Coordinates of C-alpha atoms in Angstrom, one line a residue:
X264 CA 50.8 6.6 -58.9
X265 CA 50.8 4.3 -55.9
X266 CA 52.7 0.8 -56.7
X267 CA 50.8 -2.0 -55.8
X268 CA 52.5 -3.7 -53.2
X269 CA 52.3 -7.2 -54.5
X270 CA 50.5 -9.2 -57.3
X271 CA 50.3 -8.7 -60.7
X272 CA 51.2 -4.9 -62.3
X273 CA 49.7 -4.2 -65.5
X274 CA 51.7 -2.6 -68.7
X275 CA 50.5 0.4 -68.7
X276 CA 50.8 0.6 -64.8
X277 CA 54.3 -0.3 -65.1
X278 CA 55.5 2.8 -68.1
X279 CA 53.3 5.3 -65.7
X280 CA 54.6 5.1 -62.4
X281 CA 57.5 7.5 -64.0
X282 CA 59.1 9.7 -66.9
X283 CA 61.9 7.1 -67.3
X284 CA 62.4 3.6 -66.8
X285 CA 66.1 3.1 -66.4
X286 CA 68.1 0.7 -67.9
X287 CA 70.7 -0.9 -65.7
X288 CA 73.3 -3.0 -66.8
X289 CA 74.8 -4.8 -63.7
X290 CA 78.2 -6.7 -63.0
X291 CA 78.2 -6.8 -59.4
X292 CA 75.7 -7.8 -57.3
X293 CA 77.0 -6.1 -54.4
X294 CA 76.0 -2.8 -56.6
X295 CA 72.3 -3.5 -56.8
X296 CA 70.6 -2.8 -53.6
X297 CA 72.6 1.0 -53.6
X298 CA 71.7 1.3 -57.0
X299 CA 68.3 0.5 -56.1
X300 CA 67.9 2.4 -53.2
X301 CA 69.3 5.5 -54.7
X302 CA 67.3 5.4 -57.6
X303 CA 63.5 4.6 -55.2
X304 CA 65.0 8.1 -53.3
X305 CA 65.0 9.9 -56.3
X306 CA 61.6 9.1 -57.4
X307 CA 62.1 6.3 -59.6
X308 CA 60.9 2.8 -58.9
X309 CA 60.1 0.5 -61.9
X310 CA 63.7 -0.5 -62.7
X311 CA 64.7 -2.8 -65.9
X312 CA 68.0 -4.6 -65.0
X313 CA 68.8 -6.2 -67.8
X314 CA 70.0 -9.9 -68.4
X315 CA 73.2 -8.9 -70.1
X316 CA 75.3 -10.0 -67.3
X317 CA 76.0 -13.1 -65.9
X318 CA 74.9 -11.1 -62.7
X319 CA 71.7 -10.0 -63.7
X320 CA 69.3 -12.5 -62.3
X321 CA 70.7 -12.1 -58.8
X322 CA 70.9 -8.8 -58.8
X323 CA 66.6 -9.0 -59.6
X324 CA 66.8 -11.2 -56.9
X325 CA 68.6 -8.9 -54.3
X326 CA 66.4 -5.6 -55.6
X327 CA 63.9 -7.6 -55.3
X328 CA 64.3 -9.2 -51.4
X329 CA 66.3 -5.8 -50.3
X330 CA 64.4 -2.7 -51.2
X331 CA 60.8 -2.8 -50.9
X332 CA 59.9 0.7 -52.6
X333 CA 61.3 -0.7 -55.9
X334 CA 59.6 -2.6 -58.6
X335 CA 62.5 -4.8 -59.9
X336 CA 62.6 -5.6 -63.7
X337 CA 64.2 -7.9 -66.2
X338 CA 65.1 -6.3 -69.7
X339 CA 66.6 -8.3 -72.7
X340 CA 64.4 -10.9 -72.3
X341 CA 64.9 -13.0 -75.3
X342 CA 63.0 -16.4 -75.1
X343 CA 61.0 -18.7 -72.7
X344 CA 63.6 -19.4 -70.5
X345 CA 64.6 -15.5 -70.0
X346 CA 60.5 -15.0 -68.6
X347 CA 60.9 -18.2 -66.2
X348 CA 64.1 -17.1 -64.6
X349 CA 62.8 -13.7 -64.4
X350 CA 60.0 -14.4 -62.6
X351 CA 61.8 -17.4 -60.0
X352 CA 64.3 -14.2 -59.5
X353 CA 61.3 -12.2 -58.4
X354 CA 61.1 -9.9 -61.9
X355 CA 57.4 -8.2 -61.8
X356 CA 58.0 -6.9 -65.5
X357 CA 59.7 -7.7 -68.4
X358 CA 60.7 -5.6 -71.0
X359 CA 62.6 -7.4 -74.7
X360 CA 64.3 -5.9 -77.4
X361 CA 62.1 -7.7 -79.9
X362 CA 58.8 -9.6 -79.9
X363 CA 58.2 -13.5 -80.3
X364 CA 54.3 -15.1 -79.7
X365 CA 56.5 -17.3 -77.6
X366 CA 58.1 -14.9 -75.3
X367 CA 54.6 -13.3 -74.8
X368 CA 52.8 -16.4 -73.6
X369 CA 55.9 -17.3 -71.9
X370 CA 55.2 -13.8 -69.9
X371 CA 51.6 -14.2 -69.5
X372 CA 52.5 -17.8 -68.0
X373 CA 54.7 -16.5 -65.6
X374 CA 52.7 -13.6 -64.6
X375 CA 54.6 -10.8 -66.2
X376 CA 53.7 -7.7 -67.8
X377 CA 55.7 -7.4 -70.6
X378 CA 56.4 -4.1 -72.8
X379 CA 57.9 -6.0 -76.0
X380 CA 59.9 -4.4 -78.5
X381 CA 59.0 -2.9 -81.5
X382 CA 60.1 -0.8 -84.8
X383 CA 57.5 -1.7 -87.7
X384 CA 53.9 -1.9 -88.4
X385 CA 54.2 -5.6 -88.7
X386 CA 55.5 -5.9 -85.2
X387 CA 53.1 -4.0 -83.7
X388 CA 50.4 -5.7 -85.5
X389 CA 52.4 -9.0 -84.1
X390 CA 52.4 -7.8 -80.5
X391 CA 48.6 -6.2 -80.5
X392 CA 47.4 -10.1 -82.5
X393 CA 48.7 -11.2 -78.9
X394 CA 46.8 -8.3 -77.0
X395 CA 49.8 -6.1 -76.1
X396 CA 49.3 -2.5 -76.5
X397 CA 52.0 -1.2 -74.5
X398 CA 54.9 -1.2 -76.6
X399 CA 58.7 -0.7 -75.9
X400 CA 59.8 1.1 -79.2
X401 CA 63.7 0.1 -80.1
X402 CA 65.8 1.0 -80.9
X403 CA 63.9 4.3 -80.8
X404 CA 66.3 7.1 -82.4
X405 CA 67.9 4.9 -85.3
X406 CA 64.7 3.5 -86.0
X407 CA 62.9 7.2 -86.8
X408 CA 62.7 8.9 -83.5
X409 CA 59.5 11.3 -82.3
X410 CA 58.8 11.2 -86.3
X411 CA 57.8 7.6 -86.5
X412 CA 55.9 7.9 -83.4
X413 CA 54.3 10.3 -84.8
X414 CA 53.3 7.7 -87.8
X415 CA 52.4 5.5 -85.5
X416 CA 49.8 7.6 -84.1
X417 CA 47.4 7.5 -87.7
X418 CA 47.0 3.7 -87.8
X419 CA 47.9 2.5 -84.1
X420 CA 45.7 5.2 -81.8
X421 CA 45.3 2.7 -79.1
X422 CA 49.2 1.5 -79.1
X423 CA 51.6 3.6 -76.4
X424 CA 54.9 3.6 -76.5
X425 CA 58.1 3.1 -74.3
X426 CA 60.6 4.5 -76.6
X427 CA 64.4 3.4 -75.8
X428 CA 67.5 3.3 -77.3
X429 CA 69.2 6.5 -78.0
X430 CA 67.2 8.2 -75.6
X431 CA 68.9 10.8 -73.1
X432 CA 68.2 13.5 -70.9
X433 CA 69.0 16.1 -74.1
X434 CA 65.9 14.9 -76.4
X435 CA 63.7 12.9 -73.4
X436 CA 61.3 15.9 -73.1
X437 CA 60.6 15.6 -76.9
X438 CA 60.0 12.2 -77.0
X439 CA 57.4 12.5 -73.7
X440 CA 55.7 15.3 -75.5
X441 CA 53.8 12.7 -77.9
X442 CA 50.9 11.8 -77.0
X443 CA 51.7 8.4 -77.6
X444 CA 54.6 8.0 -75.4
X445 CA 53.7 7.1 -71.7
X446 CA 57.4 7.2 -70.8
X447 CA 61.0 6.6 -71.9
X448 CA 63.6 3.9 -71.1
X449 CA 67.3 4.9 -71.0
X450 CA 70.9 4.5 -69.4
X451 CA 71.9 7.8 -68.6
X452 CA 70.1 7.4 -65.1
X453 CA 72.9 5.0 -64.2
X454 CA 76.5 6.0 -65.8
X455 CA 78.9 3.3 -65.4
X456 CA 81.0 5.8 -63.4
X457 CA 78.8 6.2 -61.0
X458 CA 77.8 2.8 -60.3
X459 CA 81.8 2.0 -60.3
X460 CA 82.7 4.9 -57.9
X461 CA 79.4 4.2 -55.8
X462 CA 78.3 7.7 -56.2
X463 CA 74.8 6.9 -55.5
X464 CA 74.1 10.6 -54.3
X465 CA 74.5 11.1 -58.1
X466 CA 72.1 9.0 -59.1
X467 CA 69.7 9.9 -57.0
X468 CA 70.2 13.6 -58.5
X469 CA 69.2 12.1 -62.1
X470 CA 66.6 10.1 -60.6
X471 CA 64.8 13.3 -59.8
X472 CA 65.7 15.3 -62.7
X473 CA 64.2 12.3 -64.8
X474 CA 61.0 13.0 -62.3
X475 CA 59.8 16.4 -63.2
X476 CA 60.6 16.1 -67.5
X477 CA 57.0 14.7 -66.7

């Protein structure tokens, strides 16, 4: 699927582009445009950095200004104030490990699409009340795995799913074989090693691999 180059992205536009939506934890700025460009080589261009790090909104920033073929991210948005300084960072998604009304109108304000996070019924009732049908599902193996997605399915047929947490290479296949899961989000993309070391030749090999499970 072709990004748009600017402007707002959809959801559903956002889990398609690719199998896997990496989660990148970040400490050094100085890491994120190599890390960026290595993963766009490989095939993978919606990245989630997440706001774990007191690094995290600058390295948005820097993805964002440095490497156009990426879509740069925010993850572990949490509140409000996460979506604003997202979005001033140059964030064209959000992804958060839970779901408030607050953060999703706090999105919507901003102009993010947001994949908020769910693991009940309730919160997937909360997050479609506020018209979001593109769901992150977290933390996906410890909260049931393929077979509550394959609950899901009965009473939520128009919800699809992001599943992350636990996730890896080893089970991703199953999880993308549901016809409910548009992709996956996981770390295994991005091994702290790697980033450390600077192999970025290495990342662009997962990158691809993380390409054809789809």
């Amino acid at each position: 699927m072709a990004v748009k180059k600017g402007g707002a992205l959809t959801p559903l536009e956002v889990m398609d582009d690719a199998a896997v939506i990496p989660v990148i934890v970040l400490d050094d700025v100085a890491q994120a445009v190599p890390l960026a460009r290595a993963l766009v080589e490989g095939g993978i261009r919606m990245l989630e950095v997440t706001l774990r790090t007191p690094a995290a909104l600058r390295c948005i920033e820097a993805i964002a200004e440095q490497v156009p073929g990426a879509v740069a991210g925010a993850g572990t948005v949490r509140s409000e104030e996460d979506a604003r300084a997202a979005a001033a960072a140059g964030a064209r998604f959000a992804v958060s490990p839970g779901y408030t009304p607050l953060i999703g109108a706090a999105c919507r304000q901003a102009g993010l699409p947001l994949l908020p996070g769910v693991s009940t019924g309730s919160e997937i009732l909360l997050a479609q009340q506020d018209g979001w049908n593109e769901l992150k599902f977290f933390p996906a193996v410890p909260a049931g795995g393929t077979a509550m997605l394959k609950a899901f399915a009965g009473p939520f047929p128009d919800v699809r799913f992001c599943p992350t947490g636990g996730v890896t290479a080893a089970n991703a296949r199953e999880f993308l074989g549901l016809p409910n899961v548009v992709c996956v989000g996981g770390s295994w993309l991005t091994p702290a090693d790697a980033v450390k070391a600077g192999d970025w030749g290495r990342i662009t090999k997962l990158a691809r691999e993380a390409v054809a499970l789809r």
